[in-house]
Amino acid sequence: MLDWRSFRFSREIVLRMAADTVLLNVSLMLALAVRYFYLVAFETIENGLTYNQMFWAYVTYFSKRSWLLTAICLIVFLMSGFYTYSRAYQGRYKALIIFQAVSLGYLIFSFLCYMFDLTPQLPRGAVLLAWLVSVGLLMAARGWSMIWRDVVRTELQHDKRAERAIRNVLVIGGAGYIGSALLPKLLEKGYQVRLLDLLLYGTEPIEGLLNHPRLEVVRADFRAIDKVVEAIRGMDAVIHLGAIVGDPACALDEELTIEVNLMATRMIAEVAKGSGVNRFIFASTCSVYGASDEFLDERSALNPVSLYARSKIASEHVLTRMADETFAPTLLRFGTIYGLSGRTRFDLVVNLLTAKAIVEGRITVSGGDQWRPFVHVDDAALAVFKALEAPVPAVHNQVFNVGSNEQNYTISQVGETIERLVPSSELIDVAFDGDRRNYRVNFSKIHQALGFVPQWTLEQGINQVVEAIQSGKVQDYTHAKFSNVKFLSEEGMTRSINRQTGWAHELLNETIVTQVGSLPN
Ligand SMILES: NC(=O)c1ccc[n+]([C@@H]2O[C@H](COP(=O)([O-])OP(=O)(O)OC[C@H]3O[C@@H](n4cnc5c(N)ncnc54)[C@H](O)[C@@H]3O)[C@@H](O)[C@H]2O)c1
């Protein structure tokens, strides 16, 4: 029933009432016409009237009764909420409301004509037919307007998507191990890429791309808000890879790690969101699972055993809390990476053990029973690319483990594989080195949701590293530029920007006990 206190005539309501007026009058006219032709064809006209006189009698019926029928029906429609709520009604319920209201209008009309003996009385057959036609026309009109609205809405959404098609991508920390594998992929696909990086490891990782016409390099610290604001201007997506990476490197300077890995992530995300950049892909890590004997998926409890992992969990929390219809963060938890890129790292287990096998003839593992998921650096870049190109609903506020179920190996299994591929080497088990990480991870989600299938196997990755060392492409794998912890401890890193770290510490402490299901999956 209509609430009169809140009811206001709007232009739209008046137009809809005008449309119903037309439909009601067309129904009555049609019914009278059918009745008249039926009379002419099958019945004899009584009262000594000619066909011509009968025709004018029907015209009089229409002109004298249509206004009353229309007025009664419009009042009933109005009272039934036809012009206010019915838009929200769907399908059969909407049809029922129309049927009820039209029937009630016609009943009241017939009752009044009968009660007050209004002449001329409309032929009953014509009234019945007019009622049926009115029900049909009004339902058809509303059905059509629903279909039309859907078509327009779909078109608008399509236009909006086309408007927001990703062209300009900001890659933060893109001159590192993963970034230098990702940039060529983005450029090849025609993206306009802006790189924001301090170039801690020099320009060597992206040497071949420096003159690319669609690559803009901004050498700056991503903790500096003014640089971030400038870099995000005009971008359609942000891929944030920048961080102090790895447990030992993060342990060097905890305050610095918090600033770079957590506080800057929040600031960058806020600038992106504030600038209307919807897509935000964040590089997290499977290290967030820490130590666990379960087969872990994105909903599993997190059990970080290092500041590095805690800084990633806290960043994930910050990002998921910021998600809304204008901001779609995607969190990629990479497995441990291996293989060659523009900035190959030799502080990661597969690359390091392979290099040791060739150069020293020894593959040293400690304990070796710990599980770890592995993924090639090219495949890590492919996963970022898949997330970037996926439709927003598929990645909006989603966490994805990046890797494949087949590439979960224990450290001993990695050692054995390297020993097999580098026959001159020997596998040696040494004392426990203090790394408590142990996680076997399920990667079904990224496979099913984004169609991600790694292109590399562990064996192929090991052979790639073997070839690089044997051919002299990599000369001294122990050089600081190949190791984050070595580089940061030898070169140091300025801490020129001071920040309030209070909130960051609280958030980090929260991650020590992380509840299952506290993050979207
Ligand atoms: N490599 C792995 O095995 C692995 C595994 C899981 C997750 N990840 C994540 O993927 C991301 C990329 O890892 P990666 O191995 O390529 O790291 P990387 O250390 O090779 O590269 C990091 C990049 O960030 C830049 N950078 C660091 N601090 C900066 C600052 N304050 N301002 C501007 N630039 C800065 C560095 O110059 C470098 O180019 C990281 O977030 C990391 O946590 C990596």
Coordinates of N, CA, C and O in Angstrom, one line a residue, residues 214-350:
R214 N 57.8 2.5 -24.1 CA 56.7 2.5 -23.1 C 57.1 2.3 -21.7 O 56.2 2.0 -20.8
L215 N 58.4 2.4 -21.4 CA 58.8 2.2 -20.0 C 59.3 3.6 -19.5 O 60.2 4.2 -20.1
E216 N 58.8 4.0 -18.3 CA 59.2 5.2 -17.7 C 59.8 4.8 -16.3 O 59.2 4.1 -15.6
V217 N 61.1 5.2 -16.1 CA 61.7 4.8 -14.8 C 61.7 6.0 -13.9 O 62.3 7.0 -14.2
V218 N 61.2 5.8 -12.7 CA 61.2 6.8 -11.7 C 62.1 6.2 -10.5 O 61.7 5.3 -9.9
R219 N 63.3 6.8 -10.4 CA 64.2 6.3 -9.3 C 63.8 7.1 -8.1 O 64.2 8.3 -7.9
A220 N 63.2 6.5 -7.1 CA 62.8 7.1 -5.9 C 62.5 6.1 -4.8 O 62.2 4.9 -5.1
D221 N 62.5 6.6 -3.6 CA 62.1 5.7 -2.5 C 60.6 5.7 -2.3 O 60.0 6.8 -2.3
F222 N 60.0 4.5 -2.3 CA 58.5 4.5 -2.3 C 58.0 4.8 -0.9 O 56.8 4.8 -0.7
R223 N 58.8 5.1 0.1 CA 58.3 5.6 1.3 C 58.0 7.1 1.3 O 57.4 7.7 2.1
A224 N 58.4 7.8 0.2 CA 58.2 9.2 0.0 C 56.9 9.5 -0.6 O 56.7 9.2 -1.8
I225 N 56.0 10.0 0.2 CA 54.6 10.1 -0.3 C 54.5 11.0 -1.6 O 53.7 10.7 -2.5
D226 N 55.3 12.1 -1.6 CA 55.2 12.9 -2.8 C 55.5 12.2 -4.1 O 54.9 12.3 -5.1
K227 N 56.5 11.3 -4.0 CA 57.0 10.5 -5.1 C 55.9 9.5 -5.5 O 55.6 9.3 -6.7
V228 N 55.3 9.0 -4.5 CA 54.2 8.0 -4.8 C 53.0 8.6 -5.4 O 52.5 8.1 -6.4
V229 N 52.6 9.8 -4.9 CA 51.5 10.5 -5.5 C 51.8 10.8 -7.0 O 50.9 10.6 -7.8
E230 N 53.0 11.3 -7.2 CA 53.3 11.6 -8.6 C 53.3 10.4 -9.5 O 52.8 10.4 -10.6
A231 N 53.9 9.3 -8.9 CA 54.0 8.1 -9.7 C 52.6 7.5 -10.0 O 52.5 6.9 -11.1
I232 N 51.7 7.6 -9.1 CA 50.4 7.0 -9.3 C 49.5 7.8 -10.3 O 48.6 7.2 -10.9
R233 N 49.8 9.0 -10.4 CA 49.0 9.9 -11.3 C 48.9 9.3 -12.7 O 49.9 8.9 -13.3
G234 N 47.6 9.1 -13.1 CA 47.4 8.6 -14.5 C 47.4 7.1 -14.7 O 47.3 6.6 -15.8
M235 N 47.6 6.4 -13.5 CA 47.8 4.9 -13.6 C 46.4 4.3 -13.5 O 45.5 4.8 -12.9
D236 N 46.3 3.1 -14.1 CA 45.1 2.3 -14.0 C 45.2 1.1 -13.0 O 44.3 0.6 -12.6
A237 N 46.5 0.8 -12.8 CA 46.7 -0.4 -11.8 C 48.1 -0.2 -11.2 O 49.0 0.4 -11.7
V238 N 48.2 -0.7 -9.9 CA 49.5 -0.7 -9.2 C 49.8 -2.1 -8.9 O 49.0 -2.9 -8.4
I239 N 51.1 -2.4 -9.2 CA 51.6 -3.7 -8.8 C 52.7 -3.4 -7.8 O 53.7 -2.8 -8.1
H240 N 52.5 -3.8 -6.5 CA 53.5 -3.5 -5.5 C 54.4 -4.7 -5.1 O 54.0 -5.6 -4.4
L241 N 55.6 -4.7 -5.7 CA 56.6 -5.7 -5.4 C 57.7 -5.3 -4.4 O 58.4 -6.1 -3.9
G242 N 57.7 -4.0 -4.2 CA 58.9 -3.5 -3.4 C 58.8 -3.9 -2.0 O 57.8 -3.8 -1.3
A243 N 60.0 -4.3 -1.5 CA 60.0 -4.6 0.0 C 61.5 -4.9 0.3 O 62.3 -5.0 -0.6
I244 N 61.7 -5.1 1.6 CA 62.9 -5.7 2.0 C 62.5 -7.2 2.1 O 61.6 -7.6 2.8
V245 N 63.2 -8.0 1.3 CA 62.7 -9.4 1.1 C 63.6 -10.4 1.7 O 64.8 -10.4 1.6
G246 N 62.9 -11.3 2.4 CA 63.6 -12.5 3.0 C 63.8 -12.3 4.5 O 64.0 -11.2 5.0
D247 N 63.8 -13.4 5.3 CA 63.9 -13.4 6.7 C 65.2 -12.7 7.2 O 65.2 -11.8 8.0
P248 N 66.4 -13.1 6.7 CA 67.6 -12.5 7.2 C 67.7 -11.1 6.9 O 68.2 -10.3 7.7
A249 N 67.3 -10.6 5.7 CA 67.4 -9.2 5.3 C 66.5 -8.4 6.2 O 66.9 -7.3 6.7
C250 N 65.3 -8.9 6.5 CA 64.4 -8.1 7.4 C 64.9 -8.0 8.8 O 64.6 -7.1 9.5
A251 N 65.6 -9.1 9.2 CA 66.1 -9.1 10.6 C 67.2 -8.1 10.8 O 67.5 -7.7 12.0
L252 N 67.8 -7.6 9.8 CA 69.0 -6.6 9.9 C 68.6 -5.4 10.6 O 69.3 -4.9 11.5
D253 N 67.4 -4.8 10.3 CA 67.0 -3.6 10.9 C 65.4 -3.6 10.9 O 64.7 -3.4 9.9
E254 N 64.9 -4.0 12.1 CA 63.5 -4.2 12.2 C 62.7 -3.0 11.9 O 61.6 -3.0 11.3
E255 N 63.1 -1.8 12.4 CA 62.4 -0.6 12.2 C 62.3 -0.3 10.7 O 61.2 0.1 10.2
L256 N 63.4 -0.4 10.1 CA 63.4 -0.2 8.6 C 62.5 -1.1 7.9 O 61.8 -0.7 7.0
T257 N 62.5 -2.4 8.3 CA 61.6 -3.3 7.7 C 60.2 -2.9 7.8 O 59.4 -3.0 6.9
I258 N 59.8 -2.5 9.0 CA 58.4 -2.1 9.3 C 58.0 -0.9 8.4 O 57.0 -0.8 7.8
E259 N 59.0 0.0 8.3 CA 58.7 1.2 7.4 C 58.5 0.8 6.0 O 57.6 1.3 5.3
V260 N 59.4 0.0 5.5 CA 59.4 -0.3 4.1 C 58.3 -1.3 3.7 O 57.6 -1.1 2.7
N261 N 58.2 -2.3 4.5 CA 57.3 -3.4 4.2 C 55.8 -3.1 4.5 O 54.9 -3.6 3.9
L262 N 55.6 -2.5 5.7 CA 54.2 -2.3 6.1 C 53.7 -0.9 6.0 O 52.7 -0.6 5.3
M263 N 54.5 0.1 6.6 CA 53.9 1.4 6.6 C 53.8 2.0 5.2 O 52.8 2.6 4.8
A264 N 54.8 1.7 4.4 CA 54.8 2.2 3.0 C 53.7 1.6 2.2 O 53.0 2.2 1.4
T265 N 53.4 0.3 2.5 CA 52.4 -0.4 1.8 C 51.0 0.3 2.0 O 50.2 0.5 1.1
R266 N 50.8 0.6 3.3 CA 49.5 1.3 3.6 C 49.4 2.6 2.9 O 48.4 3.0 2.3
M267 N 50.5 3.4 3.0 CA 50.5 4.7 2.4 C 50.3 4.6 0.9 O 49.4 5.3 0.3
I268 N 51.0 3.7 0.2 CA 50.8 3.5 -1.2 C 49.4 3.1 -1.6 O 48.8 3.7 -2.5
A269 N 48.8 2.2 -0.8 CA 47.5 1.8 -1.1 C 46.5 2.9 -0.9 O 45.5 3.1 -1.7
E270 N 46.7 3.7 0.1 CA 45.8 4.8 0.4 C 45.9 5.9 -0.8 O 44.9 6.4 -1.2
V271 N 47.1 6.1 -1.2 CA 47.2 7.0 -2.3 C 46.5 6.5 -3.6 O 45.8 7.2 -4.3
A272 N 46.8 5.2 -3.8 CA 46.1 4.5 -5.0 C 44.6 4.7 -4.9 O 44.0 5.1 -5.9
K273 N 44.1 4.3 -3.8 CA 42.6 4.3 -3.6 C 42.1 5.8 -3.7 O 41.1 6.0 -4.4
G274 N 42.8 6.7 -3.1 CA 42.4 8.1 -3.2 C 42.5 8.6 -4.6 O 41.8 9.6 -5.0
S275 N 43.4 8.0 -5.4 CA 43.5 8.5 -6.8 C 42.6 7.8 -7.7 O 42.7 8.0 -8.9
G276 N 41.7 6.9 -7.2 CA 40.8 6.2 -8.0 C 41.4 5.0 -8.8 O 40.8 4.5 -9.7
V277 N 42.5 4.5 -8.3 CA 43.1 3.3 -8.9 C 42.5 2.1 -8.2 O 42.7 1.9 -7.0
N278 N 41.8 1.4 -9.0 CA 41.0 0.3 -8.5 C 41.8 -1.0 -8.2 O 41.8 -1.6 -7.2
R279 N 42.7 -1.3 -9.2 CA 43.5 -2.5 -9.1 C 44.8 -2.3 -8.4 O 45.6 -1.5 -8.7
F280 N 45.0 -3.2 -7.4 CA 46.2 -3.1 -6.6 C 46.6 -4.6 -6.3 O 46.0 -5.3 -5.6
I281 N 47.7 -4.9 -6.9 CA 48.3 -6.3 -6.7 C 49.5 -6.2 -5.8 O 50.4 -5.4 -6.0
F282 N 49.4 -7.0 -4.8 CA 50.4 -7.0 -3.7 C 51.2 -8.3 -3.6 O 50.6 -9.4 -3.6
A283 N 52.5 -8.2 -3.6 CA 53.3 -9.4 -3.5 C 53.5 -9.8 -2.0 O 54.1 -9.1 -1.2
S284 N 52.8 -10.9 -1.6 CA 53.0 -11.4 -0.3 C 53.8 -12.7 -0.4 O 54.4 -13.0 -1.5
T285 N 53.8 -13.5 0.5 CA 54.6 -14.7 0.5 C 54.0 -15.9 1.2 O 53.2 -15.7 2.2
C286 N 54.3 -17.1 0.8 CA 53.8 -18.3 1.5 C 54.5 -18.5 2.8 O 54.1 -19.3 3.6
S287 N 55.5 -17.7 3.1 CA 56.2 -17.7 4.4 C 55.2 -17.4 5.5 O 55.5 -17.6 6.7
V288 N 54.1 -16.7 5.1 CA 53.1 -16.4 6.2 C 52.5 -17.7 6.9 O 52.1 -17.6 8.0
Y289 N 52.7 -18.8 6.2 CA 52.2 -20.1 6.8 C 53.2 -20.6 7.9 O 52.8 -21.4 8.7
G290 N 54.4 -20.2 7.8 CA 55.4 -20.4 8.8 C 55.7 -21.9 9.0 O 56.4 -22.5 8.1
A291 N 55.3 -22.4 10.1 CA 55.6 -23.8 10.4 C 54.3 -24.6 10.6 O 53.6 -24.2 11.5
S292 N 54.1 -25.6 9.7 CA 52.8 -26.3 9.9 C 52.9 -27.6 9.2 O 53.6 -27.7 8.1
D293 N 52.3 -28.7 9.7 CA 52.3 -30.0 9.1 C 51.1 -30.2 8.2 O 51.0 -31.2 7.5
E294 N 50.2 -29.2 8.1 CA 49.0 -29.4 7.3 C 49.3 -29.1 5.8 O 50.3 -28.5 5.5
F295 N 48.3 -29.5 5.0 CA 48.4 -29.1 3.5 C 47.6 -27.8 3.5 O 46.3 -27.7 3.7
L296 N 48.3 -26.6 3.3 CA 47.7 -25.3 3.6 C 47.1 -24.6 2.4 O 47.7 -24.6 1.3
D297 N 45.9 -24.1 2.6 CA 45.4 -23.3 1.5 C 45.1 -21.9 2.0 O 45.5 -21.5 3.2
E298 N 44.5 -21.0 1.2 CA 44.4 -19.6 1.5 C 43.6 -19.3 2.8 O 43.7 -18.3 3.4
R299 N 42.8 -20.3 3.3 CA 42.0 -20.1 4.5 C 42.7 -20.7 5.7 O 42.2 -20.5 6.8
S300 N 43.8 -21.3 5.6 CA 44.5 -21.9 6.7 C 45.0 -20.9 7.7 O 45.3 -19.7 7.3
A301 N 45.2 -21.3 8.9 CA 45.8 -20.4 9.9 C 47.2 -20.0 9.6 O 47.9 -20.8 9.0
L302 N 47.5 -18.8 9.9 CA 48.9 -18.3 9.6 C 49.7 -18.5 10.8 O 49.3 -18.3 12.0
N303 N 51.0 -18.8 10.6 CA 51.8 -19.1 11.8 C 53.2 -18.5 11.5 O 54.2 -19.3 11.3
P304 N 53.3 -17.2 11.4 CA 54.6 -16.6 10.9 C 55.7 -16.9 11.9 O 55.5 -16.9 13.1
V305 N 56.9 -17.1 11.4 CA 58.1 -17.3 12.3 C 59.2 -16.3 12.1 O 60.3 -16.4 12.5
S306 N 58.8 -15.2 11.4 CA 59.8 -14.2 11.2 C 59.1 -12.8 11.0 O 57.9 -12.7 10.7
L307 N 59.9 -11.8 11.2 CA 59.4 -10.4 11.0 C 58.9 -10.2 9.6 O 57.9 -9.6 9.3
Y308 N 59.7 -10.8 8.7 CA 59.4 -10.7 7.2 C 57.9 -11.1 7.0 O 57.1 -10.4 6.4
A309 N 57.6 -12.4 7.5 CA 56.3 -12.9 7.3 C 55.2 -12.1 8.0 O 54.1 -11.8 7.5
R310 N 55.5 -11.6 9.2 CA 54.6 -10.8 10.0 C 54.3 -9.5 9.3 O 53.2 -9.0 9.2
S311 N 55.3 -8.9 8.7 CA 55.1 -7.7 8.0 C 54.2 -7.9 6.7 O 53.4 -7.0 6.4
K312 N 54.3 -9.1 6.1 CA 53.4 -9.3 5.0 C 52.0 -9.6 5.4 O 51.0 -9.1 4.8
I313 N 51.8 -10.3 6.6 CA 50.5 -10.6 7.1 C 49.8 -9.2 7.4 O 48.6 -9.0 7.1
A314 N 50.6 -8.4 8.1 CA 50.0 -7.1 8.6 C 49.6 -6.3 7.3 O 48.6 -5.6 7.3
S315 N 50.4 -6.3 6.3 CA 50.1 -5.6 5.0 C 48.9 -6.2 4.4 O 48.0 -5.4 3.9
E316 N 48.7 -7.5 4.4 CA 47.5 -8.1 3.9 C 46.3 -7.6 4.6 O 45.3 -7.3 4.0
H317 N 46.4 -7.5 6.0 CA 45.3 -7.0 6.8 C 44.9 -5.6 6.4 O 43.8 -5.3 6.2
V318 N 45.9 -4.8 6.3 CA 45.7 -3.4 5.9 C 44.9 -3.3 4.6 O 43.9 -2.6 4.4
L319 N 45.4 -4.1 3.6 CA 44.8 -4.0 2.3 C 43.4 -4.6 2.3 O 42.5 -4.0 1.6
T320 N 43.2 -5.7 2.9 CA 41.8 -6.3 2.9 C 40.8 -5.4 3.6 O 39.7 -5.3 3.1
R321 N 41.3 -4.7 4.6 CA 40.3 -3.8 5.3 C 40.0 -2.6 4.4 O 39.0 -1.9 4.6
M322 N 40.9 -2.2 3.5 CA 40.6 -1.1 2.6 C 39.7 -1.4 1.4 O 39.3 -0.5 0.7
A323 N 39.5 -2.7 1.2 CA 38.8 -3.1 0.0 C 37.4 -2.6 0.0 O 36.7 -2.7 1.1
D324 N 36.9 -2.1 -1.1 CA 35.5 -1.8 -1.2 C 35.2 -1.8 -2.7 O 36.0 -2.2 -3.5
E325 N 34.0 -1.2 -3.1 CA 33.7 -1.3 -4.6 C 34.6 -0.4 -5.4 O 34.7 -0.6 -6.6
T326 N 35.4 0.5 -4.8 CA 36.3 1.3 -5.5 C 37.7 0.8 -5.5 O 38.6 1.3 -6.2
F327 N 38.0 -0.2 -4.7 CA 39.4 -0.6 -4.5 C 39.4 -2.1 -4.4 O 38.8 -2.7 -3.5
A328 N 40.2 -2.7 -5.3 CA 40.2 -4.2 -5.4 C 41.6 -4.7 -5.2 O 42.3 -5.0 -6.2
P329 N 42.0 -4.9 -3.9 CA 43.4 -5.4 -3.8 C 43.4 -6.9 -4.1 O 42.4 -7.6 -3.8
T330 N 44.5 -7.4 -4.6 CA 44.7 -8.8 -4.9 C 46.0 -9.2 -4.2 O 47.1 -8.6 -4.4
L331 N 46.0 -10.2 -3.4 CA 47.2 -10.6 -2.6 C 47.7 -11.9 -3.1 O 47.1 -12.9 -3.1
L332 N 49.0 -11.8 -3.6 CA 49.6 -13.0 -4.2 C 50.7 -13.5 -3.2 O 51.7 -12.8 -3.0
R333 N 50.4 -14.7 -2.7 CA 51.4 -15.3 -1.8 C 52.3 -16.3 -2.6 O 51.9 -17.4 -2.9
F334 N 53.5 -15.7 -3.0 CA 54.4 -16.5 -3.8 C 55.1 -17.6 -3.0 O 55.4 -17.4 -1.8
G335 N 55.3 -18.7 -3.7 CA 56.1 -19.8 -3.1 C 57.6 -19.3 -3.2 O 57.8 -18.2 -3.6
T336 N 58.5 -20.2 -2.8 CA 59.9 -19.8 -2.9 C 60.3 -19.8 -4.3 O 60.1 -20.8 -5.0
I337 N 61.0 -18.8 -4.8 CA 61.2 -18.6 -6.2 C 62.6 -19.2 -6.6 O 63.6 -19.1 -5.8
Y338 N 62.7 -19.7 -7.8 CA 64.0 -20.2 -8.4 C 64.1 -19.7 -9.8 O 63.1 -19.2 -10.4
G339 N 65.2 -19.9 -10.4 CA 65.4 -19.6 -11.8 C 66.0 -18.3 -12.1 O 66.3 -17.5 -11.1
L340 N 66.2 -18.0 -13.3 CA 66.9 -16.7 -13.7 C 66.0 -15.6 -14.1 O 65.0 -15.9 -14.7
S341 N 66.4 -14.4 -13.8 CA 65.7 -13.2 -14.3 C 66.7 -12.1 -14.4 O 67.9 -12.4 -14.3
G342 N 66.3 -10.9 -14.7 CA 67.2 -9.8 -14.8 C 68.1 -9.6 -13.6 O 69.2 -9.2 -13.6
R343 N 67.5 -9.9 -12.4 CA 68.2 -9.8 -11.2 C 68.1 -11.1 -10.4 O 67.3 -11.3 -9.5
T344 N 68.9 -12.1 -10.9 CA 68.8 -13.4 -10.2 C 69.3 -13.3 -8.8 O 70.3 -12.6 -8.5
R345 N 68.6 -14.0 -7.9 CA 69.1 -14.0 -6.5 C 69.7 -15.4 -6.2 O 69.1 -16.4 -6.6
F346 N 70.8 -15.3 -5.5 CA 71.4 -16.6 -5.1 C 71.3 -16.7 -3.5 O 72.1 -17.4 -2.9
D347 N 70.3 -16.1 -3.0 CA 70.1 -16.3 -1.5 C 68.8 -17.1 -1.3 O 68.2 -17.1 -0.2
L348 N 68.4 -17.7 -2.4 CA 67.1 -18.6 -2.3 C 67.6 -20.0 -2.5 O 68.5 -20.3 -3.4
V349 N 66.9 -20.9 -1.9 CA 67.4 -22.3 -1.7 C 67.8 -23.0 -3.0 O 68.9 -23.6 -3.1
V350 N 66.9 -23.0 -4.0 CA 67.2 -23.8 -5.2 C 68.4 -23.2 -5.9 O 69.4 -23.9 -6.3

